[in-house]
Tab-separated table of C-alpha atoms in Angstrom:
chain	number	residue	atom	x	y	z
A	1124	UNK	CA	60.817	48.400	98.806
A	1125	UNK	CA	62.794	48.954	102.037
A	1126	UNK	CA	59.718	50.062	103.955
A	1127	UNK	CA	57.715	47.061	102.771
A	1128	UNK	CA	60.524	44.676	103.727
A	1129	UNK	CA	60.927	46.141	107.218
A	1130	UNK	CA	57.170	46.300	107.825
A	1131	UNK	CA	56.979	42.542	107.281
A	1132	UNK	CA	60.048	41.742	109.398
A	1133	UNK	CA	59.032	40.650	112.942
A	1134	UNK	CA	62.649	40.611	114.153
A	1135	UNK	CA	63.074	44.263	113.181
A	1136	UNK	CA	59.929	45.228	115.091
A	1137	UNK	CA	60.977	43.169	118.128
A	1138	UNK	CA	64.321	44.992	118.358
A	1139	UNK	CA	62.686	48.376	117.775
A	1140	UNK	CA	60.001	47.680	120.394
A	1141	UNK	CA	62.480	46.596	123.082
A	1142	UNK	CA	64.922	49.477	122.579
A	1143	UNK	CA	62.180	52.100	122.263
A	1144	UNK	CA	60.270	50.656	125.213
A	1145	UNK	CA	63.316	50.893	127.484
A	1146	UNK	CA	63.909	54.466	126.374
A	1147	UNK	CA	60.288	55.450	127.061
A	1148	UNK	CA	60.363	53.797	130.492
A	1149	UNK	CA	63.541	55.665	131.359
A	1150	UNK	CA	62.141	59.046	130.317
A	1151	UNK	CA	58.866	58.182	132.051
A	1152	UNK	CA	60.692	57.619	135.334
A	1153	UNK	CA	62.348	61.030	134.928
A	1154	UNK	CA	59.104	62.814	134.076
A	1155	UNK	CA	56.677	61.185	136.526
A	1156	UNK	CA	59.035	60.335	139.410
A	1157	UNK	CA	61.606	63.116	138.942
A	1158	UNK	CA	64.281	60.483	138.321
A	1159	UNK	CA	64.046	59.107	141.850
A	1160	UNK	CA	65.252	55.610	142.705
A	1161	UNK	CA	63.930	53.860	145.810
A	1162	UNK	CA	66.498	53.311	148.539
A	1163	UNK	CA	65.871	50.581	151.082
A	1164	UNK	CA	68.523	49.950	153.704
A	1165	UNK	CA	66.831	47.185	155.695
A	1166	UNK	CA	64.078	44.651	155.151
A	1167	UNK	CA	61.556	43.869	157.881
A	1168	UNK	CA	58.803	41.310	158.282
A	1169	UNK	CA	55.162	42.280	158.725
A	1170	UNK	CA	55.524	42.086	162.494
A	1171	UNK	CA	58.554	44.378	162.423
A	1172	UNK	CA	61.159	41.670	162.739
A	1173	UNK	CA	64.480	42.514	161.133
A	1174	UNK	CA	65.194	40.243	158.141
A	1175	UNK	CA	68.154	41.563	156.174
A	1176	UNK	CA	70.191	44.628	155.342
A	1177	UNK	CA	71.502	45.925	152.039
A	1178	UNK	CA	72.456	44.573	149.618
A	1179	UNK	CA	69.122	42.771	149.494
A	1180	UNK	CA	68.393	39.695	147.432
A	1181	UNK	CA	65.939	39.857	144.508
A	1182	UNK	CA	62.339	39.634	145.697
A	1183	UNK	CA	58.814	40.498	144.635
A	1184	UNK	CA	59.351	44.065	145.890
A	1185	UNK	CA	62.842	44.548	144.472
A	1186	UNK	CA	62.915	42.481	141.280
A	1187	UNK	CA	66.695	42.655	140.878
A	1188	UNK	CA	67.594	43.286	144.510
A	1189	UNK	CA	69.520	46.281	145.809
A	1190	UNK	CA	73.145	47.352	145.925
A	1191	UNK	CA	75.170	48.060	149.063
A	1192	UNK	CA	73.697	51.558	149.318
A	1193	UNK	CA	70.168	50.170	149.199
A	1194	UNK	CA	69.257	51.447	145.719
A	1195	UNK	CA	66.809	49.308	143.766
A	1196	UNK	CA	68.811	47.826	140.882
A	1197	UNK	CA	65.801	47.503	138.583
A	1198	UNK	CA	64.957	51.187	138.983
A	1199	UNK	CA	68.632	52.107	138.556
A	1200	UNK	CA	68.713	50.228	135.256
A	1201	UNK	CA	65.534	51.902	134.041
A	1202	UNK	CA	66.694	55.370	135.065
A	1203	UNK	CA	70.191	54.922	133.630
A	1204	UNK	CA	69.217	53.618	130.196
A	1205	UNK	CA	68.374	57.060	128.801
A	1206	UNK	CA	71.865	58.210	129.697
A	1207	UNK	CA	73.514	55.219	128.044
A	1208	UNK	CA	71.383	55.363	124.895
A	1209	UNK	CA	71.514	59.156	124.715
A	1210	UNK	CA	75.303	59.281	125.016
A	1211	UNK	CA	75.795	56.685	122.277
A	1212	UNK	CA	73.286	58.357	119.928
A	1213	UNK	CA	74.754	61.843	120.412
A	1214	UNK	CA	78.300	60.583	119.828
A	1215	UNK	CA	77.240	58.577	116.758
A	1216	UNK	CA	75.344	61.513	115.239
A	1217	UNK	CA	78.164	63.944	116.061
A	1218	UNK	CA	80.762	61.726	114.416
A	1219	UNK	CA	78.615	61.246	111.322
A	1220	UNK	CA	77.861	64.960	110.914
A	1221	UNK	CA	81.454	66.131	111.326
A	1222	UNK	CA	82.774	63.297	109.160
A	1223	UNK	CA	80.392	64.273	106.365
A	1224	UNK	CA	81.488	67.906	106.638
A	1225	UNK	CA	85.112	66.787	106.336
A	1226	UNK	CA	84.761	63.891	103.897
A	1227	UNK	CA	82.461	65.274	101.189
A	1228	UNK	CA	84.594	68.313	100.194
A	1229	UNK	CA	87.777	66.228	100.346
A	1230	UNK	CA	86.241	63.486	98.200
A	1231	UNK	CA	85.829	66.000	95.366
A	1232	UNK	CA	89.504	66.939	95.564
A	1233	UNK	CA	92.212	65.314	93.486
A	1234	UNK	CA	93.480	61.822	94.174
A	1235	UNK	CA	96.836	63.221	95.312
A	1236	UNK	CA	95.247	65.252	98.113
A	1237	UNK	CA	93.293	62.223	99.331
A	1238	UNK	CA	96.397	60.035	99.166
A	1239	UNK	CA	98.359	62.424	101.404
A	1240	UNK	CA	95.395	62.733	103.765
A	1241	UNK	CA	95.133	58.968	104.022
A	1242	UNK	CA	98.825	58.729	104.907
A	1243	UNK	CA	98.304	61.231	107.729
A	1244	UNK	CA	95.102	59.734	109.148
A	1245	UNK	CA	96.206	56.108	108.862
A	1246	UNK	CA	98.458	56.671	111.854
A	1247	UNK	CA	95.435	57.321	114.064
A	1248	UNK	CA	93.798	54.044	113.073
A	1249	UNK	CA	96.405	51.909	114.841
A	1250	UNK	CA	95.906	53.706	118.172
A	1251	UNK	CA	93.471	51.989	120.571
A	1252	UNK	CA	90.638	54.406	121.254
A	1253	UNK	CA	90.206	53.156	124.817
A	1254	UNK	CA	93.821	53.952	125.701
A	1255	UNK	CA	93.736	57.412	124.102
A	1256	UNK	CA	90.442	58.227	125.836
A	1257	UNK	CA	91.869	56.993	129.143
A	1258	UNK	CA	94.904	59.266	128.865
A	1259	UNK	CA	92.720	62.293	128.099
A	1260	UNK	CA	89.879	61.706	130.553
A	1261	UNK	CA	91.799	60.349	133.552
A	1262	UNK	CA	93.265	63.681	134.730
A	1263	UNK	CA	90.192	65.661	133.708
A	1264	UNK	CA	87.311	63.648	135.153
A	1265	UNK	CA	88.822	62.207	138.326
A	1266	UNK	CA	87.892	64.127	141.479
A	1267	UNK	CA	89.214	63.664	145.006
A	1268	UNK	CA	86.920	66.201	146.673
A	1269	UNK	CA	83.187	65.527	146.332
A	1270	UNK	CA	82.440	69.160	147.206
A	1271	UNK	CA	84.544	70.601	144.333
A	1272	UNK	CA	83.060	68.831	141.311
A	1273	UNK	CA	82.433	70.992	138.209
A	1274	UNK	CA	78.869	71.367	136.894
A	1275	UNK	CA	77.315	68.361	135.204
A	1276	UNK	CA	76.906	70.161	131.863
A	1277	UNK	CA	80.628	70.961	131.674
A	1278	UNK	CA	81.658	67.396	132.466
A	1279	UNK	CA	79.202	65.822	130.031
A	1280	UNK	CA	80.047	68.275	127.237
A	1281	UNK	CA	83.777	67.712	127.616
A	1282	UNK	CA	83.520	63.923	127.491
A	1283	UNK	CA	81.115	63.978	124.551
A	1284	UNK	CA	83.502	66.182	122.572
A	1285	UNK	CA	86.407	63.831	123.317
A	1286	UNK	CA	84.422	60.742	122.314
A	1287	UNK	CA	83.254	62.383	119.088
A	1288	UNK	CA	86.722	63.546	118.057
A	1289	UNK	CA	88.293	60.145	118.694
A	1290	UNK	CA	86.109	58.527	116.041
A	1291	UNK	CA	86.531	61.157	113.321
A	1292	UNK	CA	89.718	59.890	111.566
A	1293	UNK	CA	88.481	56.380	110.773
A	1294	UNK	CA	84.941	57.442	109.898
A	1295	UNK	CA	86.135	60.312	107.699
A	1296	UNK	CA	88.423	57.993	105.731
A	1297	UNK	CA	85.576	55.537	105.276
A	1298	UNK	CA	83.152	58.178	103.985
A	1299	UNK	CA	85.808	59.628	101.663
A	1300	UNK	CA	86.346	56.174	100.155
A	1301	UNK	CA	82.587	55.590	99.789
A	1302	UNK	CA	82.037	58.979	98.159
A	1303	UNK	CA	84.948	58.600	95.742
A	1304	UNK	CA	83.661	55.184	94.761
A	1305	UNK	CA	80.312	56.761	93.886
A	1306	UNK	CA	82.058	59.544	91.965
A	1307	UNK	CA	83.755	56.940	89.775
A	1308	UNK	CA	80.428	55.469	88.646
A	1309	UNK	CA	79.206	56.126	85.104
A	1310	UNK	CA	76.162	58.159	86.103
A	1311	UNK	CA	78.374	60.504	88.142
A	1312	UNK	CA	80.809	60.944	85.248
A	1313	UNK	CA	77.858	61.816	83.013
A	1314	UNK	CA	76.538	64.297	85.586
A	1315	UNK	CA	79.952	65.979	85.706
A	1316	UNK	CA	80.196	66.043	81.903
A	1317	UNK	CA	76.802	67.741	81.682
A	1318	UNK	CA	78.071	70.531	83.931
A	1319	UNK	CA	76.650	69.533	87.311
A	1320	UNK	CA	78.214	71.422	90.204
A	1321	UNK	CA	79.668	69.488	93.176
A	1322	UNK	CA	76.740	70.580	95.355
A	1323	UNK	CA	74.218	69.442	92.733
A	1324	UNK	CA	75.941	66.089	92.294
A	1325	UNK	CA	76.074	65.566	96.045
A	1326	UNK	CA	72.454	66.550	96.659
A	1327	UNK	CA	70.869	64.729	93.730
A	1328	UNK	CA	73.096	61.685	93.289
A	1329	UNK	CA	75.516	61.022	96.146
A	1330	UNK	CA	73.267	61.719	99.144
A	1331	UNK	CA	70.482	59.260	98.145
A	1332	UNK	CA	73.108	56.540	97.759
A	1333	UNK	CA	74.777	57.412	101.075
A	1334	UNK	CA	71.622	57.314	103.208
A	1335	UNK	CA	71.496	53.490	103.494
A	1336	UNK	CA	75.206	53.420	104.292
A	1337	UNK	CA	74.841	56.140	106.921
A	1338	UNK	CA	72.026	54.215	108.606
A	1339	UNK	CA	74.304	51.226	109.062
A	1340	UNK	CA	77.190	53.483	110.108
A	1341	UNK	CA	75.012	55.047	112.815
A	1342	UNK	CA	74.325	51.651	114.409
A	1343	UNK	CA	78.003	50.714	114.157
A	1344	UNK	CA	79.067	53.941	115.869
A	1345	UNK	CA	76.359	53.435	118.510
A	1346	UNK	CA	77.757	50.015	119.445
A	1347	UNK	CA	81.377	51.188	119.225
A	1348	UNK	CA	80.674	54.056	121.629
A	1349	UNK	CA	78.938	51.725	124.064
A	1350	UNK	CA	81.918	49.363	124.065
A	1351	UNK	CA	84.295	52.307	124.556
A	1352	UNK	CA	82.316	53.412	127.635
A	1353	UNK	CA	82.472	49.867	129.013
A	1354	UNK	CA	86.253	49.718	128.543
A	1355	UNK	CA	86.708	53.057	130.304
A	1356	UNK	CA	84.526	51.949	133.215
A	1357	UNK	CA	86.818	48.978	133.826
A	1358	UNK	CA	89.591	51.535	134.458
A	1359	UNK	CA	87.252	53.395	136.842
A	1360	UNK	CA	86.734	56.239	134.374
A	1361	UNK	CA	82.984	56.636	134.639
A	1362	UNK	CA	80.951	58.860	132.364
A	1363	UNK	CA	80.722	62.475	133.599
A	1364	UNK	CA	83.378	61.912	136.252
A	1365	UNK	CA	84.735	59.607	138.927
A	1366	UNK	CA	84.731	60.512	142.613
A	1367	UNK	CA	87.471	58.940	144.729
A	1368	UNK	CA	86.110	58.351	148.212
A	1369	UNK	CA	87.687	56.777	151.272
A	1370	UNK	CA	85.870	53.502	150.590
A	1371	UNK	CA	86.678	53.511	146.859
A	1372	UNK	CA	85.565	55.090	143.598
A	1373	UNK	CA	81.983	55.969	142.673
A	1374	UNK	CA	80.290	57.341	139.537
A	1375	UNK	CA	78.412	60.630	139.491
A	1376	UNK	CA	75.772	59.253	137.067
A	1377	UNK	CA	74.426	55.733	137.234
A	1378	UNK	CA	74.312	54.924	133.554
A	1379	UNK	CA	74.794	51.310	132.512
A	1380	UNK	CA	78.492	51.288	131.623
A	1381	UNK	CA	79.357	53.147	134.836
A	1382	UNK	CA	77.319	50.629	136.837
A	1383	UNK	CA	79.234	47.849	135.084
A	1384	UNK	CA	82.599	49.206	136.236
A	1385	UNK	CA	81.312	50.212	139.687
A	1386	UNK	CA	79.999	46.734	140.492
A	1387	UNK	CA	82.869	44.930	138.781
A	1388	UNK	CA	84.716	44.251	142.044
A	1389	UNK	CA	81.662	42.333	143.265
A	1390	UNK	CA	82.264	39.651	140.649
A	1391	UNK	CA	84.997	38.092	142.809
A	1392	UNK	CA	82.522	37.509	145.639
A	1393	UNK	CA	81.528	33.914	146.332
A	1394	UNK	CA	77.949	34.630	147.365
A	1395	UNK	CA	74.777	35.882	145.708
A	1396	UNK	CA	76.353	39.388	145.671
A	1397	UNK	CA	77.502	38.496	142.157
A	1398	UNK	CA	74.111	39.589	140.903
A	1399	UNK	CA	75.053	43.266	141.340
A	1400	UNK	CA	77.685	42.838	138.651
A	1401	UNK	CA	75.594	40.532	136.494
A	1402	UNK	CA	72.655	42.953	136.250
A	1403	UNK	CA	74.476	45.655	134.200
A	1404	UNK	CA	76.543	42.978	132.437
A	1405	UNK	CA	73.474	41.151	131.137
A	1406	UNK	CA	71.778	44.463	130.314
A	1407	UNK	CA	74.722	45.672	128.227
A	1408	UNK	CA	75.031	42.296	126.494
A	1409	UNK	CA	71.345	42.386	125.528
A	1410	UNK	CA	71.602	45.959	124.225
A	1411	UNK	CA	74.606	45.046	122.067
A	1412	UNK	CA	72.863	41.883	120.854
A	1413	UNK	CA	69.618	43.595	119.868
A	1414	UNK	CA	71.487	46.551	118.345
A	1415	UNK	CA	73.506	44.162	116.171
A	1416	UNK	CA	70.352	42.280	115.276
A	1417	UNK	CA	68.589	45.546	114.411
A	1418	UNK	CA	71.531	46.567	112.194
A	1419	UNK	CA	71.556	43.177	110.461
A	1420	UNK	CA	67.871	43.527	109.561
A	1421	UNK	CA	68.520	46.969	108.098
A	1422	UNK	CA	71.408	45.583	106.033
A	1423	UNK	CA	69.148	42.758	104.870
A	1424	UNK	CA	66.470	45.228	103.736
A	1425	UNK	CA	68.987	47.368	101.825
A	1426	UNK	CA	70.561	44.316	100.217
A	1427	UNK	CA	67.138	42.976	99.271
A	1428	UNK	CA	66.292	46.275	97.578
A	1429	UNK	CA	69.490	46.227	95.526
A	1430	UNK	CA	69.008	42.626	94.397
A	1431	UNK	CA	65.339	42.876	93.492
A	1432	UNK	CA	65.090	46.427	92.214
A	1433	UNK	CA	62.660	46.196	89.271
A	1434	UNK	CA	63.284	47.846	85.916
A	1435	UNK	CA	60.092	49.608	84.873
A	1436	UNK	CA	59.474	50.267	81.177
A	1437	UNK	CA	56.674	52.200	79.648
A	1438	UNK	CA	54.361	50.387	77.213
A	1439	UNK	CA	55.670	52.256	74.148
A	1440	UNK	CA	59.293	51.708	75.145
A	1441	UNK	CA	58.670	48.007	75.707
A	1442	UNK	CA	57.096	47.682	72.263
A	1443	UNK	CA	59.999	49.514	70.625
A	1444	UNK	CA	62.553	47.267	72.339
A	1445	UNK	CA	60.615	44.152	71.341
A	1446	UNK	CA	60.501	45.329	67.723
A	1447	UNK	CA	64.209	46.183	67.787
A	1448	UNK	CA	65.165	42.691	68.939
A	1449	UNK	CA	63.226	41.128	66.035
A	1450	UNK	CA	64.925	43.190	63.276
A	1451	UNK	CA	67.576	41.773	61.018
A	1452	UNK	CA	69.420	45.069	60.855
A	1453	UNK	CA	69.632	46.467	64.400
A	1454	UNK	CA	70.439	49.959	63.098
A	1455	UNK	CA	67.134	50.270	61.201
A	1456	UNK	CA	64.722	52.701	62.843
A	1457	UNK	CA	61.712	51.101	64.448
A	1458	UNK	CA	59.256	53.655	62.993
A	1459	UNK	CA	60.688	53.176	59.472
A	1460	UNK	CA	60.481	49.391	59.729
A	1461	UNK	CA	56.888	49.645	60.834
A	1462	UNK	CA	56.058	51.879	57.806
A	1463	UNK	CA	57.510	49.332	55.333
A	1464	UNK	CA	55.445	46.599	56.949
A	1465	UNK	CA	52.285	48.638	56.505
A	1466	UNK	CA	53.107	49.207	52.791
């Protein structure tokens, strides 16, 4: 039912095509061009006459223009998308996996244990994630010497771990509540009465019901992580580290949220230089919009399945139920009633 609904949904396919297409273009630039971005400092006419210097305006050669360093903004956006999408997907998957590991065993515990746990974790829900992340990452990923920067793997791993851990309290509480709600259903009480172990009940009953919820949760965590990266970039905390130079701060990786914060000071300019800030701004807004639209189509498909789930009856069972509804005494056996009719 879900597959049929999504296959016939053009909006779902439009969102999937755009997001997947950007991801393929970004990986294609890394594979076929070794991740290079064209850098053009000056623009000349065909006769060699000097025309302009960086930042260059958008043209047929540079579709989105260049920044002050001469890097092509269109190629920067293409190259940086895999970082932005990859970071958000890794953080979302990491939060979901660890939250399931924490939430499922705790959901099978007594109500008292979950009540105490909720009292402890509720305190973390009122803390703004952006502020907590800023306090942790500011002293760790700010560098004043460009020659003494730790390896990229160490910086990326550290920030990913921080971003994953920050989202665990709220997501764990949510999954505990969802699981306990399923455990209170009649079919789960019957499964427990019949002697089903917690692992059996989770694998055969709870997990199939959690999959649609987890799909929606993944998209929610994806968008939440993207917004968290944007907030950090406004404080000049760029992903994988910030280098403080004499002329200002600069990111070590040009992913979209870092570009947003890096070009933010250009927004106060009164000339066409505003476009350097608007390029990542519009790109991030479109990603959030299509991600929300993609999530809404998934929710629509799941809701449509729940509302229109058919009840299939075998032919013999349908006949028995029809005969039972026509009997005067509802406790009379169908087979016995049929035998009297034949006599």
